[in-house]
């Protein structure tokens, strides 16, 4: 989350250590966000992402952002948040909240919407595509707000 402005992607050791410390300190938060997203089914079809979108917006709001929920359709929620740290490059983080539909519930050994964390693994529908990625992007946005880097993240 924090880097040196000295060169293209260059990190000195103290900045690297700060980044690793920040990642470690936010690991539990990231796990919680993924688990909570999994607990909000958003299968497509039917394509209802309102509950997952509301959670992301609530989480971003608690992290100090001002998210906006935009609905392409009544049931398709998109969450947008921007962090403006002044002039500089822009970073856009994009993800989706819907998942493929659950077709064989009986094939699951755990509740596919439990978001259970066991043995260092998160279990549930959408963890690989794309709820973990969306949680990571949301976490990165929160990180960008506290970053020393200039520019805009959305």
mmCIF file of N, CA, C and O in Angstrom, residues 20-66:
data_model
loop_
_atom_site.group_PDB
_atom_site.id
_atom_site.type_symbol
_atom_site.label_atom_id
_atom_site.label_comp_id
_atom_site.label_asym_id
_atom_site.label_seq_id
_atom_site.Cartn_x
_atom_site.Cartn_y
_atom_site.Cartn_z
ATOM 1 N N UNK A 20 4.445 -5.118 3.954
ATOM 2 C CA UNK A 20 4.194 -6.460 4.484
ATOM 3 C C UNK A 20 3.489 -6.410 5.831
ATOM 4 O O UNK A 20 2.585 -7.209 6.100
ATOM 5 N N UNK A 21 3.863 -5.462 6.672
ATOM 6 C CA UNK A 21 3.192 -5.298 7.967
ATOM 7 C C UNK A 21 1.731 -4.905 7.781
ATOM 8 O O UNK A 21 0.845 -5.398 8.481
ATOM 9 N N UNK A 22 1.481 -4.002 6.836
ATOM 10 C CA UNK A 22 0.119 -3.564 6.577
ATOM 11 C C UNK A 22 -0.739 -4.709 6.053
ATOM 12 O O UNK A 22 -1.867 -4.912 6.492
ATOM 13 N N UNK A 23 -0.190 -5.494 5.132
ATOM 14 C CA UNK A 23 -0.913 -6.650 4.600
ATOM 15 C C UNK A 23 -1.240 -7.627 5.727
ATOM 16 O O UNK A 23 -2.373 -8.104 5.846
ATOM 17 N N UNK A 24 -0.269 -7.927 6.563
ATOM 18 C CA UNK A 24 -0.482 -8.867 7.666
ATOM 19 C C UNK A 24 -1.541 -8.345 8.635
ATOM 20 O O UNK A 24 -2.388 -9.107 9.106
ATOM 21 N N UNK A 25 -1.523 -7.049 8.892
ATOM 22 C CA UNK A 25 -2.479 -6.481 9.846
ATOM 23 C C UNK A 25 -3.903 -6.483 9.309
ATOM 24 O O UNK A 25 -4.858 -6.452 10.071
ATOM 25 N N UNK A 26 -4.049 -6.551 7.996
ATOM 26 C CA UNK A 26 -5.389 -6.508 7.394
ATOM 27 C C UNK A 26 -5.863 -7.868 6.898
ATOM 28 O O UNK A 26 -6.928 -7.972 6.299
ATOM 29 N N UNK A 27 -5.102 -8.903 7.158
ATOM 30 C CA UNK A 27 -5.464 -10.230 6.662
ATOM 31 C C UNK A 27 -6.805 -10.697 7.211
ATOM 32 O O UNK A 27 -7.641 -11.203 6.470
ATOM 33 N N UNK A 28 -7.037 -10.527 8.494
ATOM 34 C CA UNK A 28 -8.303 -10.965 9.077
ATOM 35 C C UNK A 28 -9.471 -10.176 8.508
ATOM 36 O O UNK A 28 -10.536 -10.733 8.243
ATOM 37 N N UNK A 29 -9.285 -8.880 8.290
ATOM 38 C CA UNK A 29 -10.336 -8.070 7.669
ATOM 39 C C UNK A 29 -10.680 -8.609 6.285
ATOM 40 O O UNK A 29 -11.855 -8.705 5.922
ATOM 41 N N UNK A 30 -9.667 -8.953 5.506
ATOM 42 C CA UNK A 30 -9.899 -9.472 4.158
ATOM 43 C C UNK A 30 -10.660 -10.795 4.210
ATOM 44 O O UNK A 30 -11.594 -11.021 3.436
ATOM 45 N N UNK A 31 -10.289 -11.680 5.136
ATOM 46 C CA UNK A 31 -11.008 -12.948 5.293
ATOM 47 C C UNK A 31 -12.469 -12.709 5.653
ATOM 48 O O UNK A 31 -13.367 -13.379 5.152
ATOM 49 N N UNK A 32 -12.704 -11.753 6.526
ATOM 50 C CA UNK A 32 -14.070 -11.434 6.941
ATOM 51 C C UNK A 32 -14.884 -10.933 5.753
ATOM 52 O O UNK A 32 -16.029 -11.351 5.560
ATOM 53 N N UNK A 33 -14.313 -10.047 4.952
ATOM 54 C CA UNK A 33 -15.034 -9.514 3.788
ATOM 55 C C UNK A 33 -15.387 -10.641 2.820
ATOM 56 O O UNK A 33 -16.524 -10.735 2.348
ATOM 57 N N UNK A 34 -14.448 -11.534 2.527
ATOM 58 C CA UNK A 34 -14.724 -12.650 1.614
ATOM 59 C C UNK A 34 -15.839 -13.527 2.183
ATOM 60 O O UNK A 34 -16.799 -13.861 1.481
ATOM 61 N N UNK A 35 -15.710 -13.893 3.444
ATOM 62 C CA UNK A 35 -16.729 -14.749 4.067
ATOM 63 C C UNK A 35 -18.106 -14.101 4.023
ATOM 64 O O UNK A 35 -19.110 -14.758 3.718
ATOM 65 N N UNK A 36 -18.160 -12.821 4.344
ATOM 66 C CA UNK A 36 -19.443 -12.115 4.337
ATOM 67 C C UNK A 36 -20.029 -12.016 2.936
ATOM 68 O O UNK A 36 -21.245 -12.113 2.758
ATOM 69 N N UNK A 37 -19.196 -11.821 1.923
ATOM 70 C CA UNK A 37 -19.705 -11.796 0.548
ATOM 71 C C UNK A 37 -20.262 -13.153 0.144
ATOM 72 O O UNK A 37 -21.300 -13.239 -0.519
ATOM 73 N N UNK A 38 -19.587 -14.231 0.535
ATOM 74 C CA UNK A 38 -20.067 -15.579 0.207
ATOM 75 C C UNK A 38 -21.414 -15.838 0.872
ATOM 76 O O UNK A 38 -22.283 -16.502 0.296
ATOM 77 N N UNK A 39 -21.619 -15.284 2.064
ATOM 78 C CA UNK A 39 -22.878 -15.475 2.791
ATOM 79 C C UNK A 39 -24.051 -14.726 2.151
ATOM 80 O O UNK A 39 -25.185 -14.858 2.593
ATOM 81 N N UNK A 40 -23.755 -13.955 1.127
ATOM 82 C CA UNK A 40 -24.799 -13.221 0.401
ATOM 83 C C UNK A 40 -24.868 -13.772 -1.025
ATOM 84 O O UNK A 40 -24.169 -13.309 -1.912
ATOM 85 N N UNK A 41 -25.714 -14.793 -1.225
ATOM 86 C CA UNK A 41 -25.796 -15.410 -2.548
ATOM 87 C C UNK A 41 -26.086 -14.373 -3.633
ATOM 88 O O UNK A 41 -26.895 -13.460 -3.443
ATOM 89 N N UNK A 42 -25.397 -14.518 -4.757
ATOM 90 C CA UNK A 42 -25.575 -13.577 -5.872
ATOM 91 C C UNK A 42 -25.461 -14.318 -7.198
ATOM 92 O O UNK A 42 -24.796 -13.866 -8.118
ATOM 93 N N UNK A 43 -26.130 -15.453 -7.256
ATOM 94 C CA UNK A 43 -26.051 -16.298 -8.448
ATOM 95 C C UNK A 43 -26.680 -15.603 -9.656
ATOM 96 O O UNK A 43 -27.666 -14.883 -9.531
ATOM 97 N N UNK A 44 -26.087 -15.850 -10.809
ATOM 98 C CA UNK A 44 -26.573 -15.274 -12.048
ATOM 99 C C UNK A 44 -26.663 -16.366 -13.098
ATOM 100 O O UNK A 44 -25.621 -16.848 -13.535
ATOM 101 N N UNK A 45 -27.870 -16.752 -13.540
ATOM 102 C CA UNK A 45 -29.137 -16.170 -13.144
ATOM 103 C C UNK A 45 -29.538 -16.585 -11.728
ATOM 104 O O UNK A 45 -29.028 -17.575 -11.251
ATOM 105 N N UNK A 46 -30.383 -15.830 -11.086
ATOM 106 C CA UNK A 46 -31.186 -14.712 -11.563
ATOM 107 C C UNK A 46 -30.443 -13.372 -11.609
ATOM 108 O O UNK A 46 -30.922 -12.425 -12.208
ATOM 109 N N UNK A 47 -29.282 -13.265 -10.955
ATOM 110 C CA UNK A 47 -28.504 -12.042 -11.081
ATOM 111 C C UNK A 47 -28.837 -10.966 -10.080
ATOM 112 O O UNK A 47 -28.764 -9.789 -10.391
ATOM 113 N N UNK A 48 -29.166 -11.348 -8.867
ATOM 114 C CA UNK A 48 -29.487 -10.360 -7.834
ATOM 115 C C UNK A 48 -28.244 -10.113 -6.972
ATOM 116 O O UNK A 48 -27.870 -10.950 -6.159
ATOM 117 N N UNK A 49 -27.600 -8.978 -7.159
ATOM 118 C CA UNK A 49 -26.375 -8.654 -6.426
ATOM 119 C C UNK A 49 -26.596 -7.588 -5.350
ATOM 120 O O UNK A 49 -25.647 -7.066 -4.797
ATOM 121 N N UNK A 50 -27.860 -7.285 -5.042
ATOM 122 C CA UNK A 50 -28.146 -6.201 -4.092
ATOM 123 C C UNK A 50 -27.558 -6.449 -2.704
ATOM 124 O O UNK A 50 -26.961 -5.547 -2.118
ATOM 125 N N UNK A 51 -27.713 -7.649 -2.170
ATOM 126 C CA UNK A 51 -27.216 -7.919 -0.812
ATOM 127 C C UNK A 51 -25.690 -7.833 -0.769
ATOM 128 O O UNK A 51 -25.122 -7.247 0.156
ATOM 129 N N UNK A 52 -25.026 -8.405 -1.767
ATOM 130 C CA UNK A 52 -23.561 -8.336 -1.815
ATOM 131 C C UNK A 52 -23.104 -6.901 -2.020
ATOM 132 O O UNK A 52 -22.158 -6.435 -1.378
ATOM 133 N N UNK A 53 -23.771 -6.163 -2.893
ATOM 134 C CA UNK A 53 -23.431 -4.766 -3.135
ATOM 135 C C UNK A 53 -23.630 -3.905 -1.902
ATOM 136 O O UNK A 53 -22.797 -3.046 -1.586
ATOM 137 N N UNK A 54 -24.710 -4.155 -1.182
ATOM 138 C CA UNK A 54 -24.976 -3.398 0.046
ATOM 139 C C UNK A 54 -23.872 -3.658 1.075
ATOM 140 O O UNK A 54 -23.436 -2.733 1.773
ATOM 141 N N UNK A 55 -23.411 -4.915 1.158
ATOM 142 C CA UNK A 55 -22.335 -5.222 2.100
ATOM 143 C C UNK A 55 -21.045 -4.496 1.722
ATOM 144 O O UNK A 55 -20.374 -3.917 2.570
ATOM 145 N N UNK A 56 -20.668 -4.535 0.439
ATOM 146 C CA UNK A 56 -19.447 -3.857 -0.009
ATOM 147 C C UNK A 56 -19.549 -2.360 0.279
ATOM 148 O O UNK A 56 -18.611 -1.746 0.795
ATOM 149 N N UNK A 57 -20.696 -1.773 -0.023
ATOM 150 C CA UNK A 57 -20.890 -0.338 0.230
ATOM 151 C C UNK A 57 -20.783 -0.025 1.724
ATOM 152 O O UNK A 57 -20.136 0.953 2.118
ATOM 153 N N UNK A 58 -21.386 -0.864 2.552
ATOM 154 C CA UNK A 58 -21.314 -0.677 4.008
ATOM 155 C C UNK A 58 -19.869 -0.782 4.495
ATOM 156 O O UNK A 58 -19.409 0.023 5.299
ATOM 157 N N UNK A 59 -19.136 -1.778 3.987
ATOM 158 C CA UNK A 59 -17.749 -1.973 4.392
ATOM 159 C C UNK A 59 -16.892 -0.781 3.987
ATOM 160 O O UNK A 59 -16.087 -0.281 4.766
ATOM 161 N N UNK A 60 -17.055 -0.317 2.743
ATOM 162 C CA UNK A 60 -16.296 0.845 2.280
ATOM 163 C C UNK A 60 -16.645 2.092 3.084
ATOM 164 O O UNK A 60 -15.769 2.893 3.417
ATOM 165 N N UNK A 61 -17.910 2.246 3.412
ATOM 166 C CA UNK A 61 -18.339 3.383 4.232
ATOM 167 C C UNK A 61 -17.674 3.346 5.607
ATOM 168 O O UNK A 61 -17.166 4.368 6.086
ATOM 169 N N UNK A 62 -17.636 2.182 6.231
ATOM 170 C CA UNK A 62 -16.976 2.041 7.534
ATOM 171 C C UNK A 62 -15.472 2.308 7.431
ATOM 172 O O UNK A 62 -14.857 2.729 8.407
ATOM 173 N N UNK A 63 -14.898 2.058 6.241
ATOM 174 C CA UNK A 63 -13.466 2.299 6.035
ATOM 175 C C UNK A 63 -13.190 3.773 5.711
ATOM 176 O O UNK A 63 -12.048 4.140 5.442
ATOM 177 N N UNK A 64 -14.240 4.596 5.718
ATOM 178 C CA UNK A 64 -14.048 6.028 5.529
ATOM 179 C C UNK A 64 -14.273 6.544 4.124
ATOM 180 O O UNK A 64 -13.942 7.682 3.807
ATOM 181 N N UNK A 65 -14.843 5.716 3.256
ATOM 182 C CA UNK A 65 -15.108 6.117 1.880
ATOM 183 C C UNK A 65 -16.557 6.544 1.722
ATOM 184 O O UNK A 65 -17.375 6.337 2.610
ATOM 185 N N UNK A 66 -16.873 7.092 0.584
ATOM 186 C CA UNK A 66 -18.242 7.472 0.260
ATOM 187 C C UNK A 66 -18.650 6.697 -0.992
ATOM 188 O O UNK A 66 -18.573 7.218 -2.107
#
